[in-house]
PDB file of C-alpha atoms in Angstrom:
ATOM      1  CA  MET A1043       0.056   0.058   0.109  1.00  0.00           C
ATOM      2  CA  ASN A1044       1.675   3.159  -1.315  1.00  0.00           C
ATOM      3  CA  SER A1045      -0.370   5.948  -0.169  1.00  0.00           C
ATOM      4  CA  LEU A1046      -1.977   4.154   2.994  1.00  0.00           C
ATOM      5  CA  ALA A1047       1.404   3.312   5.095  1.00  0.00           C
ATOM      6  CA  LEU A1048       0.411   1.285   7.966  1.00  0.00           C
ATOM      7  CA  ASN A1049       2.345   1.551  11.134  1.00  0.00           C
ATOM      8  CA  ILE A1050       4.061  -1.669  12.478  1.00  0.00           C
ATOM      9  CA  LYS A1051       2.017  -1.448  15.359  1.00  0.00           C
ATOM     10  CA  SER A1052      -0.815  -2.522  13.455  1.00  0.00           C
ATOM     11  CA  LYS A1053       0.508  -6.184  13.293  1.00  0.00           C
ATOM     12  CA  GLY A1054      -1.296  -6.911  16.346  1.00  0.00           C
ATOM     13  CA  PRO A1055      -2.437  -9.221  18.286  1.00  0.00           C
ATOM     14  CA  PHE A1056      -5.653  -7.715  18.410  1.00  0.00           C
ATOM     15  CA  GLU A1057      -8.199  -9.685  20.404  1.00  0.00           C
ATOM     16  CA  LEU A1058     -11.944 -10.095  19.140  1.00  0.00           C
ATOM     17  CA  ASN A1059     -14.488  -9.216  21.220  1.00  0.00           C
ATOM     18  CA  LEU A1060     -17.507 -11.728  19.908  1.00  0.00           C
ATOM     19  CA  PRO A1061     -21.062 -11.962  20.719  1.00  0.00           C
ATOM     20  CA  LYS A1062     -21.591 -13.994  24.069  1.00  0.00           C
ATOM     21  CA  LYS A1063     -22.397 -17.160  21.808  1.00  0.00           C
ATOM     22  CA  ALA A1064     -19.232 -17.607  21.206  1.00  0.00           C
ATOM     23  CA  THR A1065     -17.299 -19.396  23.853  1.00  0.00           C
ATOM     24  CA  ASP A1066     -13.743 -19.583  22.319  1.00  0.00           C
ATOM     25  CA  LYS A1067     -11.520 -16.641  21.977  1.00  0.00           C
ATOM     26  CA  PHE A1068     -10.194 -15.442  18.560  1.00  0.00           C
ATOM     27  CA  HIS A1069      -7.564 -12.670  17.715  1.00  0.00           C
ATOM     28  CA  LEU A1070      -5.995 -11.189  14.486  1.00  0.00           C
ATOM     29  CA  SER A1071      -2.298 -11.300  14.115  1.00  0.00           C
ATOM     30  CA  ALA A1072       0.397 -10.962  11.359  1.00  0.00           C
ATOM     31  CA  LEU A1073       1.174 -13.847   9.181  1.00  0.00           C
ATOM     32  CA  LYS A1074       3.734 -16.410   9.835  1.00  0.00           C
ATOM     33  CA  LEU A1075       5.818 -19.051   8.282  1.00  0.00           C
ATOM     34  CA  THR A1076       3.870 -21.954  10.373  1.00  0.00           C
ATOM     35  CA  ASP A1077       0.749 -20.861   8.666  1.00  0.00           C
ATOM     36  CA  ILE A1078       1.552 -22.363   5.333  1.00  0.00           C
ATOM     37  CA  PRO A1079       0.577 -25.704   6.099  1.00  0.00           C
ATOM     38  CA  GLN A1080      -2.893 -24.537   7.575  1.00  0.00           C
ATOM     39  CA  ILE A1081      -3.310 -22.090   4.480  1.00  0.00           C
ATOM     40  CA  VAL A1082      -3.113 -24.864   2.033  1.00  0.00           C
ATOM     41  CA  SER A1083      -5.159 -27.215   4.269  1.00  0.00           C
ATOM     42  CA  LEU A1084      -7.796 -24.527   4.155  1.00  0.00           C
ATOM     43  CA  LEU A1085      -7.968 -23.500   0.697  1.00  0.00           C
ATOM     44  CA  GLY A1086      -6.340 -26.511  -1.289  1.00  0.00           C
ATOM     45  CA  PRO A1087      -8.411 -28.907  -3.548  1.00  0.00           C
ATOM     46  CA  THR A1088      -8.384 -31.606  -0.500  1.00  0.00           C
ATOM     47  CA  ASN A1089     -10.762 -29.634   1.285  1.00  0.00           C
ATOM     48  CA  ILE A1090     -13.912 -29.910  -0.140  1.00  0.00           C
ATOM     49  CA  ASN A1091     -15.365 -26.669   1.930  1.00  0.00           C
ATOM     50  CA  SER A1092     -12.983 -24.821  -0.241  1.00  0.00           C
ATOM     51  CA  ILE A1093     -15.329 -24.731  -3.076  1.00  0.00           C
ATOM     52  CA  ASP A1094     -17.495 -22.147  -1.247  1.00  0.00           C
ATOM     53  CA  ILE A1095     -14.545 -19.699  -0.063  1.00  0.00           C
ATOM     54  CA  HIS A1096     -13.077 -19.735  -4.094  1.00  0.00           C
ATOM     55  CA  LYS A1097     -16.584 -19.517  -5.135  1.00  0.00           C
ATOM     56  CA  ASN A1098     -17.134 -16.425  -3.253  1.00  0.00           C
ATOM     57  CA  THR A1099     -13.520 -14.724  -3.716  1.00  0.00           C
ATOM     58  CA  SER A1100     -12.128 -13.303  -6.862  1.00  0.00           C
ATOM     59  CA  SER A1101      -8.340 -13.360  -6.548  1.00  0.00           C
ATOM     60  CA  LEU A1102      -7.401 -16.329  -4.840  1.00  0.00           C
ATOM     61  CA  PRO A1103      -5.770 -18.944  -6.897  1.00  0.00           C
ATOM     62  CA  ASN A1104      -7.424 -22.073  -7.651  1.00  0.00           C
ATOM     63  CA  PRO A1105      -6.489 -24.665  -7.190  1.00  0.00           C
ATOM     64  CA  TYR A1106      -4.630 -23.465  -4.483  1.00  0.00           C
ATOM     65  CA  THR A1107      -1.126 -25.037  -4.206  1.00  0.00           C
ATOM     66  CA  LEU A1108       1.619 -24.976  -1.224  1.00  0.00           C
ATOM     67  CA  SER A1109       3.826 -22.728  -3.932  1.00  0.00           C
ATOM     68  CA  ASP A1110       0.707 -20.183  -3.816  1.00  0.00           C
ATOM     69  CA  ALA A1111       0.667 -20.254   0.114  1.00  0.00           C
ATOM     70  CA  GLU A1112       4.353 -19.960   0.340  1.00  0.00           C
ATOM     71  CA  TRP A1113       4.575 -16.753  -1.799  1.00  0.00           C
ATOM     72  CA  PHE A1114       1.614 -15.271   0.059  1.00  0.00           C
ATOM     73  CA  VAL A1115       3.163 -15.363   3.389  1.00  0.00           C
ATOM     74  CA  ASN A1116       6.654 -14.828   2.533  1.00  0.00           C
ATOM     75  CA  LYS A1117       5.248 -11.624   0.802  1.00  0.00           C
ATOM     76  CA  CYS A1118       3.622 -10.549   4.004  1.00  0.00           C
ATOM     77  CA  ILE A1119       6.711 -11.050   6.141  1.00  0.00           C
ATOM     78  CA  VAL A1120       8.876  -9.120   3.866  1.00  0.00           C
ATOM     79  CA  GLU A1121       6.430  -5.988   4.133  1.00  0.00           C
ATOM     80  CA  TYR A1122       6.220  -6.571   7.863  1.00  0.00           C
ATOM     81  CA  THR A1123      10.181  -6.469   8.375  1.00  0.00           C
ATOM     82  CA  LYS A1124      11.376  -4.359   5.449  1.00  0.00           C
ATOM     83  CA  THR A1125       8.625  -1.772   4.871  1.00  0.00           C
ATOM     84  CA  LEU A1126       7.280  -1.796   8.766  1.00  0.00           C
ATOM     85  CA  GLN A1127       3.726  -2.054   7.184  1.00  0.00           C
ATOM     86  CA  CYS A1128       1.023  -4.457   7.968  1.00  0.00           C
ATOM     87  CA  ASN A1129      -2.353  -4.642   6.058  1.00  0.00           C
ATOM     88  CA  ILE A1130      -3.097  -8.411   6.218  1.00  0.00           C
ATOM     89  CA  TRP A1131      -3.858 -10.217   9.189  1.00  0.00           C
ATOM     90  CA  ALA A1132      -4.648 -13.925   9.907  1.00  0.00           C
ATOM     91  CA  ILE A1133      -7.797 -14.556  12.071  1.00  0.00           C
ATOM     92  CA  ARG A1134      -6.776 -17.093  14.713  1.00  0.00           C
ATOM     93  CA  ASN A1135      -8.331 -19.140  17.226  1.00  0.00           C
ATOM     94  CA  SER A1136      -7.037 -19.711  20.950  1.00  0.00           C
ATOM     95  CA  ASN A1137      -4.416 -22.312  19.727  1.00  0.00           C
ATOM     96  CA  GLU A1138      -3.167 -19.781  17.537  1.00  0.00           C
ATOM     97  CA  GLU A1139      -4.254 -21.861  14.521  1.00  0.00           C
ATOM     98  CA  PHE A1140      -4.793 -19.972  11.093  1.00  0.00           C
ATOM     99  CA  ILE A1141      -8.772 -20.086  10.454  1.00  0.00           C
ATOM    100  CA  GLY A1142      -9.064 -17.158   7.983  1.00  0.00           C
ATOM    101  CA  CYS A1143      -7.627 -14.189   6.778  1.00  0.00           C
ATOM    102  CA  ILE A1144      -8.549 -10.280   6.408  1.00  0.00           C
ATOM    103  CA  GLY A1145      -6.600  -7.439   4.738  1.00  0.00           C
ATOM    104  CA  LEU A1146      -6.827  -3.832   3.461  1.00  0.00           C
ATOM    105  CA  HIS A1147      -5.885  -3.689  -0.204  1.00  0.00           C
ATOM    106  CA  GLU A1148      -5.589  -0.915  -2.748  1.00  0.00           C
ATOM    107  CA  ILE A1149      -8.185  -1.782  -5.706  1.00  0.00           C
ATOM    108  CA  LEU A1150      -6.761  -3.365  -8.550  1.00  0.00           C
ATOM    109  CA  LYS A1151      -8.588  -1.120 -11.206  1.00  0.00           C
ATOM    110  CA  GLU A1152      -8.099  -3.730 -14.142  1.00  0.00           C
ATOM    111  CA  LYS A1153     -10.221  -6.167 -12.147  1.00  0.00           C
ATOM    112  CA  TYR A1154     -13.150  -4.512 -12.762  1.00  0.00           C
ATOM    113  CA  ALA A1155     -14.806  -3.662 -16.129  1.00  0.00           C
ATOM    114  CA  VAL A1156     -16.647  -0.313 -15.319  1.00  0.00           C
ATOM    115  CA  ASP A1157     -17.522   2.375 -17.862  1.00  0.00           C
ATOM    116  CA  ASP A1158     -19.198   4.944 -15.933  1.00  0.00           C
ATOM    117  CA  ASP A1159     -16.772   7.665 -15.205  1.00  0.00           C
ATOM    118  CA  GLN A1160     -17.864   8.141 -11.502  1.00  0.00           C
ATOM    119  CA  ASP A1161     -17.524   4.567 -10.924  1.00  0.00           C
ATOM    120  CA  LYS A1162     -13.870   4.628 -12.458  1.00  0.00           C
ATOM    121  CA  LYS A1163     -13.168   7.893 -10.386  1.00  0.00           C
ATOM    122  CA  LEU A1164     -14.407   5.781  -7.096  1.00  0.00           C
ATOM    123  CA  PHE A1165     -12.267   2.785  -7.947  1.00  0.00           C
ATOM    124  CA  ASN A1166      -9.209   5.106  -8.756  1.00  0.00           C
ATOM    125  CA  GLU A1167      -9.178   6.436  -5.339  1.00  0.00           C
ATOM    126  CA  SER A1168     -10.264   3.175  -3.315  1.00  0.00           C
ATOM    127  CA  TYR A1169      -8.891   0.318  -1.229  1.00  0.00           C
ATOM    128  CA  GLU A1170     -10.934  -2.648  -0.564  1.00  0.00           C
ATOM    129  CA  ILE A1171     -10.778  -5.024   2.289  1.00  0.00           C
ATOM    130  CA  GLY A1172     -10.826  -8.992   1.528  1.00  0.00           C
ATOM    131  CA  TYR A1173     -11.427 -11.678   3.970  1.00  0.00           C
ATOM    132  CA  TYR A1174     -12.291 -15.397   4.275  1.00  0.00           C
ATOM    133  CA  ILE A1175     -12.756 -17.729   7.009  1.00  0.00           C
ATOM    134  CA  SER A1176     -13.303 -21.570   7.385  1.00  0.00           C
ATOM    135  CA  SER A1177     -16.983 -22.864   7.301  1.00  0.00           C
ATOM    136  CA  GLU A1178     -16.594 -24.559  10.808  1.00  0.00           C
ATOM    137  CA  TYR A1179     -16.136 -20.987  12.380  1.00  0.00           C
ATOM    138  CA  ARG A1180     -18.898 -19.407  10.400  1.00  0.00           C
ATOM    139  CA  GLY A1181     -22.029 -18.125  12.342  1.00  0.00           C
ATOM    140  CA  LEU A1182     -20.100 -17.075  15.084  1.00  0.00           C
ATOM    141  CA  GLY A1183     -19.877 -13.329  14.432  1.00  0.00           C
ATOM    142  CA  ILE A1184     -16.020 -13.673  13.710  1.00  0.00           C
ATOM    143  CA  VAL A1185     -15.975 -12.042  10.497  1.00  0.00           C
ATOM    144  CA  SER A1186     -18.185  -9.463  11.167  1.00  0.00           C
ATOM    145  CA  THR A1187     -16.156  -8.256  14.353  1.00  0.00           C
ATOM    146  CA  ALA A1188     -12.891  -8.479  12.432  1.00  0.00           C
ATOM    147  CA  ALA A1189     -14.284  -6.546   9.896  1.00  0.00           C
ATOM    148  CA  ASN A1190     -15.743  -3.852  11.972  1.00  0.00           C
ATOM    149  CA  PHE A1191     -12.582  -3.614  13.808  1.00  0.00           C
ATOM    150  CA  ILE A1192     -10.376  -2.847  10.553  1.00  0.00           C
ATOM    151  CA  CYS A1193     -12.797  -0.423   9.724  1.00  0.00           C
ATOM    152  CA  ASN A1194     -13.147   1.452  13.130  1.00  0.00           C
ATOM    153  CA  GLU A1195      -9.833   1.065  14.347  1.00  0.00           C
ATOM    154  CA  ILE A1196      -7.519   0.801  11.475  1.00  0.00           C
ATOM    155  CA  ALA A1197      -9.122   2.495   8.458  1.00  0.00           C
ATOM    156  CA  PHE A1198     -10.926   5.289  10.454  1.00  0.00           C
ATOM    157  CA  LYS A1199      -9.029   5.848  13.884  1.00  0.00           C
ATOM    158  CA  GLU A1200      -5.409   5.239  12.444  1.00  0.00           C
ATOM    159  CA  LEU A1201      -5.575   6.163   8.863  1.00  0.00           C
ATOM    160  CA  HIS A1202      -8.139   9.005   9.280  1.00  0.00           C
ATOM    161  CA  LEU A1203     -10.040   7.698   6.329  1.00  0.00           C
ATOM    162  CA  ASP A1204     -13.799   8.921   5.903  1.00  0.00           C
ATOM    163  CA  TYR A1205     -15.878   6.483   3.663  1.00  0.00           C
ATOM    164  CA  ILE A1206     -15.488   2.782   3.295  1.00  0.00           C
ATOM    165  CA  ILE A1207     -17.026   1.197   0.096  1.00  0.00           C
ATOM    166  CA  GLY A1208     -18.037  -2.470   0.076  1.00  0.00           C
ATOM    167  CA  MET A1209     -18.601  -4.751  -2.803  1.00  0.00           C
ATOM    168  CA  THR A1210     -19.906  -8.373  -2.488  1.00  0.00           C
ATOM    169  CA  PHE A1211     -21.071 -10.917  -5.450  1.00  0.00           C
ATOM    170  CA  VAL A1212     -24.896 -10.528  -5.369  1.00  0.00           C
ATOM    171  CA  ASN A1213     -25.563 -14.247  -4.675  1.00  0.00           C
ATOM    172  CA  ASN A1214     -22.993 -13.964  -1.555  1.00  0.00           C
ATOM    173  CA  GLU A1215     -25.778 -13.335   1.288  1.00  0.00           C
ATOM    174  CA  GLN A1216     -23.497 -14.163   3.934  1.00  0.00           C
ATOM    175  CA  SER A1217     -21.143 -10.930   3.069  1.00  0.00           C
ATOM    176  CA  HIS A1218     -24.037  -8.673   2.612  1.00  0.00           C
ATOM    177  CA  ASN A1219     -25.032  -9.551   5.881  1.00  0.00           C
ATOM    178  CA  VAL A1220     -21.525  -8.856   7.527  1.00  0.00           C
ATOM    179  CA  LEU A1221     -21.404  -5.559   5.707  1.00  0.00           C
ATOM    180  CA  LYS A1222     -25.054  -4.420   7.384  1.00  0.00           C
ATOM    181  CA  ARG A1223     -24.081  -5.681  10.683  1.00  0.00           C
ATOM    182  CA  CYS A1224     -20.834  -3.454  10.442  1.00  0.00           C
ATOM    183  CA  GLY A1225     -22.940  -0.300   9.392  1.00  0.00           C
ATOM    184  CA  PHE A1226     -22.791  -0.309   5.719  1.00  0.00           C
ATOM    185  CA  LYS A1227     -25.576   0.864   3.357  1.00  0.00           C
ATOM    186  CA  LEU A1228     -26.541  -0.584  -0.034  1.00  0.00           C
ATOM    187  CA  VAL A1229     -26.082   2.092  -2.661  1.00  0.00           C
ATOM    188  CA  LYS A1230     -26.394   0.160  -6.048  1.00  0.00           C
ATOM    189  CA  LEU A1231     -25.936  -2.743  -8.354  1.00  0.00           C
ATOM    190  CA  LEU A1232     -23.074  -2.746 -10.655  1.00  0.00           C
ATOM    191  CA  LYS A1233     -23.630  -5.265 -13.338  1.00  0.00           C
ATOM    192  CA  GLY A1234     -20.970  -7.472 -15.062  1.00  0.00           C
ATOM    193  CA  VAL A1235     -17.951  -5.526 -13.511  1.00  0.00           C
ATOM    194  CA  ILE A1236     -15.886  -8.586 -12.546  1.00  0.00           C
ATOM    195  CA  LYS A1237     -14.492 -12.104 -14.180  1.00  0.00           C
ATOM    196  CA  LYS A1238     -13.210 -14.661 -12.258  1.00  0.00           C
ATOM    197  CA  GLY A1239     -10.997 -17.391 -14.367  1.00  0.00           C
ATOM    198  CA  ASP A1240     -13.162 -18.541 -17.242  1.00  0.00           C
ATOM    199  CA  GLU A1241     -16.613 -17.614 -15.838  1.00  0.00           C
ATOM    200  CA  LYS A1242     -18.838 -15.038 -17.116  1.00  0.00           C
ATOM    201  CA  MET A1243     -18.748 -11.390 -15.863  1.00  0.00           C
ATOM    202  CA  ARG A1244     -20.541 -11.288 -12.502  1.00  0.00           C
ATOM    203  CA  ASP A1245     -22.479  -8.520 -10.673  1.00  0.00           C
ATOM    204  CA  VAL A1246     -21.670  -7.042  -7.299  1.00  0.00           C
ATOM    205  CA  TYR A1247     -23.478  -5.275  -4.799  1.00  0.00           C
ATOM    206  CA  LEU A1248     -21.708  -1.624  -3.682  1.00  0.00           C
ATOM    207  CA  PHE A1249     -22.371  -0.883   0.016  1.00  0.00           C
ATOM    208  CA  ILE A1250     -20.973   2.490   1.769  1.00  0.00           C
ATOM    209  CA  LYS A1251     -20.055   3.160   5.378  1.00  0.00           C
ATOM    210  CA  GLU A1252     -18.925   6.418   6.441  1.00  0.00           C
ATOM    211  CA  ARG A1253     -16.583   7.425   9.481  1.00  0.00           C
ATOM    212  CA  GLU A1254     -18.770   9.071  12.193  1.00  0.00           C
ATOM    213  CA  VAL A1255     -18.491  12.761  12.006  1.00  0.00           C
ATOM    214  CA  GLU A1256     -20.881  15.968  12.311  1.00  0.00           C
ATOM    215  CA  GLN A1257     -24.641  14.595  12.268  1.00  0.00           C
ATOM    216  CA  THR A1258     -25.538  17.074   9.455  1.00  0.00           C
ATOM    217  CA  HIS A1259     -22.975  15.422   7.273  1.00  0.00           C
ATOM    218  CA  ASN A1260     -24.218  12.096   8.056  1.00  0.00           C
ATOM    219  CA  ILE A1261     -27.857  13.240   7.051  1.00  0.00           C
ATOM    220  CA  LEU A1262     -26.551  14.829   3.885  1.00  0.00           C
ATOM    221  CA  LEU A1263     -24.673  11.664   2.586  1.00  0.00           C
ATOM    222  CA  PHE A1264     -27.847   9.390   3.743  1.00  0.00           C
ATOM    223  CA  ALA A1265     -29.766  11.464   1.651  1.00  0.00           C
ATOM    224  CA  LEU A1266     -27.463  11.417  -1.353  1.00  0.00           C
ATOM    225  CA  MET A1267     -27.241   7.463  -0.949  1.00  0.00           C
ATOM    226  CA  ASN A1268     -31.230   7.414  -1.214  1.00  0.00           C
ATOM    227  CA  LEU A1269     -31.075   9.283  -4.469  1.00  0.00           C
ATOM    228  CA  GLY A1270     -28.714   6.699  -5.824  1.00  0.00           C
ATOM    229  CA  GLN A1271     -25.813   9.163  -5.849  1.00  0.00           C
ATOM    230  CA  ILE A1272     -22.271   8.916  -4.245  1.00  0.00           C
ATOM    231  CA  PRO A1273     -20.416  11.834  -3.372  1.00  0.00           C
ATOM    232  CA  TYR A1274     -17.471  10.865  -5.545  1.00  0.00           C
ATOM    233  CA  GLN A1275     -16.360  14.603  -5.843  1.00  0.00           C
ATOM    234  CA  ILE A1276     -15.174  14.801  -2.341  1.00  0.00           C
ATOM    235  CA  LYS A1277     -11.690  14.304  -2.733  1.00  0.00           C
ATOM    236  CA  GLN A1278     -10.935  12.632   0.310  1.00  0.00           C
ATOM    237  CA  SER A1279      -9.182   8.984   0.906  1.00  0.00           C
ATOM    238  CA  LEU A1280     -11.731   6.274   0.243  1.00  0.00           C
ATOM    239  CA  VAL A1281     -11.427   2.301   1.219  1.00  0.00           C
ATOM    240  CA  SER A1282     -13.369  -0.585  -0.260  1.00  0.00           C
ATOM    241  CA  VAL A1283     -14.389  -3.289   1.604  1.00  0.00           C
ATOM    242  CA  SER A1284     -15.343  -6.354  -0.232  1.00  0.00           C
ATOM    243  CA  ILE A1285     -15.633 -10.262   0.344  1.00  0.00           C
ATOM    244  CA  HIS A1286     -13.141 -10.839  -2.446  1.00  0.00           C
ATOM    245  CA  TYR A1287      -9.225 -10.619  -2.461  1.00  0.00           C
TER     246      TYR A1287
END
């Protein structure tokens, strides 16, 4: 991340305060070499549950191999040690096991086939958050809590960003619910803007969340959203949140 240099203190660990129904403890922390086998186990073709993760993400290699995991983890470690930046965190259980991942990324504009000039401008100034988690840990509020933490404590408080944009595939209801629980509002449908592998172009929903500021500003943004408009002309750093890496 060139324009959003994240301080090394953002490596964590960060404890996640989950709803009462969760009896185990979970936290976020930096990637490490010992995560590699667990990542392959989670995302590799031998895990039938990885199909759902790959279906709802856009950038994870599929099939996912040991080489993919080694490249990913080593890339993260290099960033931690040489640039003192951390923009990717492992989601861990109380045994320090890797069970998922979450991170902030600059949007890869070539990933999206958008024709609207305002959409192009938005993507040109945006960052996105990607996340996935093992199927056995879903329904506990882990991803919602992690995403809310990254938005509020990292994107808003540490980076002083004003807006967060969220994009999810239209059939990914779990991600829609994650964003809504984090305070996002549905703005519009973007038709045929992204392609994964040999698939046809897919639709995504665009959500928006703003950092809490003056109440009058909140009311204005809400009104603009209801009119189907996004305040692109406000030249402030934007972040985009989505289910896909």
